Every structure is written in C-alpha cells, then in structure tokens.
Coordinates of C-alpha atoms and ligand atoms in Angstrom, one line a residue:
X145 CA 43.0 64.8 8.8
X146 CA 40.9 61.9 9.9
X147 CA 40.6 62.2 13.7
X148 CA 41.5 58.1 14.1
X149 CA 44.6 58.7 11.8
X150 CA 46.0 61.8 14.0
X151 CA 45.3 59.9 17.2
X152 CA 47.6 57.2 15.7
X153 CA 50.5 59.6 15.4
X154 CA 49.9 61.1 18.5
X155 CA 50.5 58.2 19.9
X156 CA 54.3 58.2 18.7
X157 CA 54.8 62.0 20.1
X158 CA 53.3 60.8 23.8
X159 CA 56.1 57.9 23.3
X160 CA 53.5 55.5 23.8
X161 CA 53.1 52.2 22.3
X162 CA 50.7 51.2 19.3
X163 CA 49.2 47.4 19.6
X164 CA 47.5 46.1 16.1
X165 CA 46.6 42.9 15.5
X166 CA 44.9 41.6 12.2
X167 CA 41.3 41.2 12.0
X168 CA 39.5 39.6 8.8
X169 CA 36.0 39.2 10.2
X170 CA 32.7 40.8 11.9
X171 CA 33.4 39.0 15.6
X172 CA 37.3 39.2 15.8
X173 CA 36.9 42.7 14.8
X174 CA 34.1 43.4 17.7
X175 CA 36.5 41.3 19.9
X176 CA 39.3 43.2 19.4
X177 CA 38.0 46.5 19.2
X178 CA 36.4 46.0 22.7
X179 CA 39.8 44.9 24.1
X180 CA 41.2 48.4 23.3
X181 CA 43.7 47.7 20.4
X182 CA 44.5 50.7 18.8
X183 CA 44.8 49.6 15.0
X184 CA 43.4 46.4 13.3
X185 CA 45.0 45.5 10.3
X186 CA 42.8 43.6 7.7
X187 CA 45.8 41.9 6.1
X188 CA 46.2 40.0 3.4
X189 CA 47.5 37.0 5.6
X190 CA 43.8 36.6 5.2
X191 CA 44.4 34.9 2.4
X192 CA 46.8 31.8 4.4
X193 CA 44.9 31.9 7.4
X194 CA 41.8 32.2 6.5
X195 CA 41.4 31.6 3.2
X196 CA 44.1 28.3 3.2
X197 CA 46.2 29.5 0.0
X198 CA 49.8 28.9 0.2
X199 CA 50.6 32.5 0.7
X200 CA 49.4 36.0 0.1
X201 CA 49.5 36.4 -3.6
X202 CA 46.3 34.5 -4.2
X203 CA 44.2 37.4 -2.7
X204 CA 42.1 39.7 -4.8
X205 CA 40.2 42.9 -4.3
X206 CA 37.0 41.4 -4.0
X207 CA 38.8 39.0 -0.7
X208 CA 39.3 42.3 0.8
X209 CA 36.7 44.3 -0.1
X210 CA 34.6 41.5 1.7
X211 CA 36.6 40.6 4.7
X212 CA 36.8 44.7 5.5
X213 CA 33.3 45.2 4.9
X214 CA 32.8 42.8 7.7
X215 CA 35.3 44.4 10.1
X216 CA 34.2 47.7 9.3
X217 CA 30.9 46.2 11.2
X218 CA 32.4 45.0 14.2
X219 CA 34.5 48.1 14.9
X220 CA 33.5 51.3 16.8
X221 CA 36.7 53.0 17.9
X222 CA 39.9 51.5 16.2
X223 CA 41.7 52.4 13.0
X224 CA 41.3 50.0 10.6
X225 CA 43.8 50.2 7.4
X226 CA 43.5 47.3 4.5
X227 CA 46.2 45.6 2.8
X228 CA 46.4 46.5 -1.2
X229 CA 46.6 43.0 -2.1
X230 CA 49.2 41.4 -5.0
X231 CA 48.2 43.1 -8.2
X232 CA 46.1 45.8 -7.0
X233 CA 48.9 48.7 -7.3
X234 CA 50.8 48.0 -10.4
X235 CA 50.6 51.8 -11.2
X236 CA 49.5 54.8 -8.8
X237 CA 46.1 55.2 -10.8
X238 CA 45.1 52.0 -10.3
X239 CA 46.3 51.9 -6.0
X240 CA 44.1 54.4 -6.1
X241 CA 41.0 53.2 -7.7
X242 CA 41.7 50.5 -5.4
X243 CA 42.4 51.9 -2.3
X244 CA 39.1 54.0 -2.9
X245 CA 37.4 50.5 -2.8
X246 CA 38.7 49.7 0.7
X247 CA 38.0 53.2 1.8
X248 CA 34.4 52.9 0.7
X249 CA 34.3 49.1 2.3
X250 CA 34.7 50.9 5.6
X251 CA 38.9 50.7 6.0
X252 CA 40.3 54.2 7.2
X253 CA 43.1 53.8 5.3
X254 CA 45.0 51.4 3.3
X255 CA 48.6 49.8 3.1
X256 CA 50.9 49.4 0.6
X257 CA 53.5 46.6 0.2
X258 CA 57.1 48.8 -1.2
X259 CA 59.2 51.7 -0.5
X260 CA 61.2 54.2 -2.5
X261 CA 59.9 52.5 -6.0
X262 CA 56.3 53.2 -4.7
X263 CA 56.9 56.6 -3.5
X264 CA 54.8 57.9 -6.4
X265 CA 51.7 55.7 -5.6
X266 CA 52.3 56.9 -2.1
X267 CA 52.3 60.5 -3.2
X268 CA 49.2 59.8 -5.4
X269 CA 46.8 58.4 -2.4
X270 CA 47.7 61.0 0.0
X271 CA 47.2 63.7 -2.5
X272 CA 44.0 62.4 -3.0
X273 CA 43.2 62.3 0.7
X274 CA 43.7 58.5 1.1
X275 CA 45.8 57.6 4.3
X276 CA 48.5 55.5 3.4
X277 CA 50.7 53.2 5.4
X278 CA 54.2 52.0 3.9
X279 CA 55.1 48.2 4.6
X280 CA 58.7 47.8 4.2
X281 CA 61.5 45.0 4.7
X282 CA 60.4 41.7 3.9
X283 CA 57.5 41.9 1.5
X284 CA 55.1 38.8 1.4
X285 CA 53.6 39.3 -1.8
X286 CA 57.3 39.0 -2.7
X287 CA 57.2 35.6 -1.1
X288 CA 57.6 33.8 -5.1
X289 CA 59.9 35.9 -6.3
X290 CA 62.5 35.9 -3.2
X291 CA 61.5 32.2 -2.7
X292 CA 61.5 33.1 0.9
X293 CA 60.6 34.9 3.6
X294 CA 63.9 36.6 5.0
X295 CA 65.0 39.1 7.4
X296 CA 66.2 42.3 5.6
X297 CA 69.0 44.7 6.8
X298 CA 71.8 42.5 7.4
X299 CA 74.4 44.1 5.4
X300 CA 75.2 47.9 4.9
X301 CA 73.8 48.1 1.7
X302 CA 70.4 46.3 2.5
X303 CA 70.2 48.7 6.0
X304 CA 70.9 51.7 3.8
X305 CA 68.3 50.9 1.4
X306 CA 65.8 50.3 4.1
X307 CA 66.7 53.8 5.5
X308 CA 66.3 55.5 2.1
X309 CA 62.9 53.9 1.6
X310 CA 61.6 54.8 5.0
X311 CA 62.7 58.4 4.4
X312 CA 61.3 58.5 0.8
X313 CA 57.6 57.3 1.9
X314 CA 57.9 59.4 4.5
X315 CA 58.6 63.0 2.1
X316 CA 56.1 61.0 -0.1
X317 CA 52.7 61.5 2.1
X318 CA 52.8 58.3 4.3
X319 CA 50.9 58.4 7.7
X320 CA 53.0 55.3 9.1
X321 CA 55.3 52.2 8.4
X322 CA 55.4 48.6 8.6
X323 CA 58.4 47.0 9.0
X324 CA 58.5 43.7 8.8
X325 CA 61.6 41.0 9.6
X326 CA 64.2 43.7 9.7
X327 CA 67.0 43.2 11.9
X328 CA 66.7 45.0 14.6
X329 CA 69.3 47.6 15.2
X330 CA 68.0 48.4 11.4
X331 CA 64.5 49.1 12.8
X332 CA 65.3 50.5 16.0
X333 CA 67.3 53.4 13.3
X334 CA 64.3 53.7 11.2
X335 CA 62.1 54.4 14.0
X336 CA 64.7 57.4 15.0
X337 CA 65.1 58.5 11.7
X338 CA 61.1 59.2 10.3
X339 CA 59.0 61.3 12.5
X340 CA 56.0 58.8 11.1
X341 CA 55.3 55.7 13.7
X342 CA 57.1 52.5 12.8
X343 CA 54.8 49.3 13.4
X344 CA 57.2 46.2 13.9
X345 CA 56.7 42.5 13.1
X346 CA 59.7 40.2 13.9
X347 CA 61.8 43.4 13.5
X348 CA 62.9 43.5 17.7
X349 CA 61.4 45.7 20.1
X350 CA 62.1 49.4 19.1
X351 CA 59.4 50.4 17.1
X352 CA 56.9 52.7 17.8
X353 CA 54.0 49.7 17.7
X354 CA 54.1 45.9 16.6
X355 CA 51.8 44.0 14.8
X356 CA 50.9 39.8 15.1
X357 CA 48.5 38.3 12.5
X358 CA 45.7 37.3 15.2
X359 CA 46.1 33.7 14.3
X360 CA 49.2 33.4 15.6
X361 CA 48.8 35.1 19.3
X362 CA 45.8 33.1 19.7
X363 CA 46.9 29.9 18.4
X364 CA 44.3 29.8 16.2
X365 CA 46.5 28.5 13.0
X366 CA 48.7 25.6 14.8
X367 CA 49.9 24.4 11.0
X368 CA 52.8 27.2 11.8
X369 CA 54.0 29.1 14.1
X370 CA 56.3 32.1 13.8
X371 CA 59.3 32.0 16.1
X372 CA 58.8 36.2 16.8
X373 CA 55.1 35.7 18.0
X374 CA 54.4 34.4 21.3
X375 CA 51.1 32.1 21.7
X376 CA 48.7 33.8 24.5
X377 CA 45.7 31.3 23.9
X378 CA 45.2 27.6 22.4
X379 CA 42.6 28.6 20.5
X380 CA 42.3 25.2 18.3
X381 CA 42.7 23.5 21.2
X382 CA 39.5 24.7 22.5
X383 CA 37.9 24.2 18.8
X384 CA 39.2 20.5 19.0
X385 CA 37.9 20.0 22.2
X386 CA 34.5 20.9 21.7
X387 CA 33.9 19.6 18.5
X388 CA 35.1 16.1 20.0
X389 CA 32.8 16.7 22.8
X390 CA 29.3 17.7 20.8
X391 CA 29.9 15.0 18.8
X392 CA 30.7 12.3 21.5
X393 CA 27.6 13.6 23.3
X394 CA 25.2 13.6 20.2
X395 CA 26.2 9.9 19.4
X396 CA 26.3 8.8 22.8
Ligands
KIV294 O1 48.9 40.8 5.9 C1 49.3 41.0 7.0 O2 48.7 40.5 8.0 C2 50.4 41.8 7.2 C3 51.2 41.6 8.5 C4 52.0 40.4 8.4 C5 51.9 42.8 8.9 O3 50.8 42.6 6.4

C-alpha cells in the first residue's frame, strides 16, 4: 500500500484527527504542505472558486489534470487525492482510465462522488491499485439535478441509506470517506460504523477529519460564505488593499 495512504489510516487507529484543506495550485499547495496538513484535496470546487463557473459540473479532466499537476509540484509530504470530476465516471472502465490520469498528474489517489451505486467503480480502481476515497451525502455534481445543496440524513430512511452506502464502499475497496452536509448524529454513526476514516464537511464534529475548500478558511472567495466554515484570514481584504495601494502610489 502506498506509504502516504497507510499513514492516513493510521491516523484513525491513533484516534487522531485528519486536517485537509483544498489546494488547486503550485503555491497554496507549497503553503499548505509546509503548514503540516495531512491531506490536500484538489477538488473540483476548483471549478467555482477558481475557475468562476456556477458550480462544479463545468469541470473537465483536462481542469484537473492541470490544477494537480501543479500541486503535485508544490507538495513534498501530504497526500494528495483528486476529485473525478462530472462525467468522468459514468462506468468503472472509464473512472479508471480517468483516475489513471490523475494518478499519473501526480495525485495519490482519487475521489469519487457516490456510494452504494458506485460500489463497482470503487471495486474496479482499487483492484487495479488505484486508492479511492468515497464522497457521500450531499453530492455537488448533483447540485442540477437536486436544485440544491442540502443536508442529508434527516429522516430514517435517508440515515439508513447513508449507512448502507458507507458500509458498501467500504467491502468495495475504499481507503476513506467524505461526508459531506450530513446531519450530524448521522455522521458521528458512520464514523463508528466503517473502520475506514470519515473526513467531514458541514457534517458536525465526529468524524475522523474535516475538510474546508481553502477559499473559504482564508476568506479568499467573499462572494459566499458557508455558514459550517469559519473565516481565519481576510485574504481579499489584503488583495483589495494592495491593489488600491500600488495603484494610488503609481498614479500619485
Ligand atoms: O470539490 C471539493 O472541494 C470537495 C469538498 C467540498 C469536499 O469535494
């Protein structure tokens, strides 16, 4: 097994946490990988806060071959897993020609928006010795067909499903799990239930890790701001600022 990939499930058996954070670029990535983050996640968020589309579905293969090319650069220790974006993983064989894009890009593994119903594709990359993290809950590149982005796991039925899918990626070959806006309670179960680590975004406190799209911890995307992610720098701020200022001073 890849040696960053068993360090990131070790982490769950010392009952430590796991901090990720996204990354779509050569100096973030350095950043970040300096500042000891154990995971960075080049997500297809790239594609709203970076790229300016409305949501996630607009990003291709080529988006992320790029973007993880260039954090594959920057980055000496972490993990770094790549989103399979919209499109890419409409059938196992083609995740996995895919996925063994990003691998060759420089990601050590990829992720994979879907549970039970992508248990085969799951099964496939693993097989094939591509490490694969399961992202369950709410699913952006689900975004047009839910016409939302809500939390999952609010009724028995929904927190039964979620349970079933976390257990079926899990017997499938998965080497983690995102969960992301599930009620808590729900997550906190999950996390109990799979011996895989559980990464949580807007999903409470209880998982094994949690992941923020960098943007939004350093207030670098002030256009929106998720109510679960709490601002630690005014990035744009500071952008504003200098701008106004080189300007002022060049035009006296
Ligand atoms: O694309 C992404 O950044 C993600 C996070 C929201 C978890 O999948």
């Amino acid at each position: 097994m890849n040696e960053r990939i068993a360090n990131f499930q070790a982490v769950k058996s010392r009952g430590e946490r796991i901090a990720v954070l996204t990354a779509y670029d050569y100096p973030t990535a350095r950043l970040l990988d300096e500042s000891g983050l154990d995971v960075l996640l080049v997500g297809d968020s790239l594609g709203m806060v970076v790229l300016g589309h409305p949501d996630t579905t607009f990003v291709t293969m080529d988006d992320m071959i790029h973007h993880t090319r260039a954090v594959a650069r920057g980055t000496q220790r972490a993990l770094i897993i790549a989103d399979l974006p919209f499109g890419s993983a409409e059938t196992p064989e083609l995740a996995l020609t895919n996925a063994k894009q990003l691998i060759e890009a420089g990601a050590h593994a990829v992720k994979i928006e879907g549970g039970a119903s992508h248990a085969a594709h799951i099964a496939l990359l693993a097989g094939a010795g591509v490490p694969v993290m399961a992202h369950i809950g709410m699913q952006p590149q689900r975004v047009r067909i839910e016409g939302g982005y809500r939390v999952k796991g609010k009724t028995e039925e929904q927190a039964d499903a979620l349970l079933a899918d976390a257990s079926a990626v899990e017997a499938a070959g998965a080497f983690g799990l995102l969960l992301e806006l599930v009620v808590p309670a729900v997550a906190k179960a999950i996390t109990e239930s799979v011996k895989i680590p559980t990464i949580g975004i807007g999903s409470g406190t209880d998982c094994d890790g949690q992941v923020l799209v960098l943007h939004d911890v350093i207030g670098l995307f002030p256009w929106f701001k998720p109510k679960f992610a709490t601002q630690r720098a005014d990035v744009a701020a500071e952008i504003r600022r200098a701008a106004t200022e080189f300007a002022r001073a060049l035009r006296g």
